[in-house]
Phi, psi and omega in degrees: 000134182282155180286163174302122183299331179296315181293324179299309186287328179292330178274347178257084185295330179296320179297312180299317180301315180297320181295320181290320177296320177298319178299318179297319178297319177295323179295320178299315181292321182295318186253006180054052179234171170233122177281121183257347177204133176212133182218172177268127178250198176060209186296327180287327175289324179283335185088021179248020183280164170250176183301326184257015176296143174293163176263150185224096187265126181232143182193185183229137176238163180227153176253170176285165179299322178296321180295321179291333179274350183287153176286342178285124185281139177295152177297333179085304178224132175242122185215162177199158185228146177055043173286142185253128174288129184308140176067017178221177171254015182282129181248151175211149172257156176214151173211127177234136183242140177300136184302321180295317178294320179302314180290320182300325180300336185280355172293329172270102191295146169075001186256337189283092183298332181292345173305328187293333186294337180293344178274349183293146178259351182265077183276145164261318182219136172215103181251013174289133167298149185302322183291323180289318180296319178297318179297320178296316182296328182280318191266334182289141182289147174293131182282063183303311184290330177294315179295317179297326177298317178296314181294324179297317177299317180293321180300320177295321181296319187265353188307309182242019184286138176278331177233130178243125181286155176304324179296316179296317180297314181297318180296322174301316179295317182300306181294324179295316180292325176297318180294319178298321176300315179297316181302319186273317190255351177053046181207172178299133172286178178279145178286315179286128180296325179294318177297321180295316181295314181298319179299311181295319178298319179294321181297316184285333184273342181288152174290145182306322183292338182264354181288140179270030180231162183292160181301318180298319179293323180295318177298318178298318180299312180297320180296316180293319179298321179289317181298319183264004179052054187298322178304317178294318182297318180294323177294315180293327178305312181297319180296316182289330177294320176296320178298319180295317181294335179261016174059032174288141186279335182207158176279165176305137186299329181291348179269352184305319183295329177299313181294313184297315182290318182298311183295319181292319181294322178294319179297325185271356184297132179271103183259155179225087182228154178260108185283144176294141176226163182221142183269162178299321180295323177294318178296319177299318181295317178296318181297312181296322180297319182286321178295318178298316179297320180297319179296318179293322181295327183284336184289000000 
């Protein structure tokens, strides 16, 4: 008797990857675009997925120079939900944004949540030249308000909830830890939750003299870790991830207050950081450079 096809394909990540890349190629042909970056987002990008979690593909596409000069307007965003990989029960969502629209969003500082995907390590496609990708990572603003918006929504959901699901608890921790990273280091947090946790654990365990950060920042780090009970949060993170993997419907009721207090305290934290910004002329320069590179690449 053959195995469940869903279980076969979910354990064969190479197969799923090939299917998603093939889907992206078909999308390119259908809309006459070129996808220059595609990665895994959501729980699989964070590393909090289960075997049957859906896939969440996010990326950036570019048009030719002639297409950008055309009077016909680009779609701007191409997206779809609950797409099924052939011969399986595996589902995935996708969203791809035009590179020009992606850059334009950064004129409104701190809101472009898609900036964060460039930090992901789970790539399907990356056709950015190394110098342009590095420039984007350095110059694009951290989407502080976007992350705070997600945590604010979750804070409202769990505020008076009698039952909090492991997914809700984990997401509160993920967005909260990302914000704490921004508060202390004034830089992009890690996309992978495991990388973020390991980084914070290493920072707090190191001797002050060995930290590669200033004394004032080190004091702030210790104060924040104590204020938000980070050691407890990291311990609970592991517990809730196990609960999620075992399809438990809710975390222990006595832990509800931990989630509620943590998310609310992070939201209310008074931070004093200088956010990165980028000018329209810098964005234009990056855009022209990438379009030129794309034209050369196609020849």
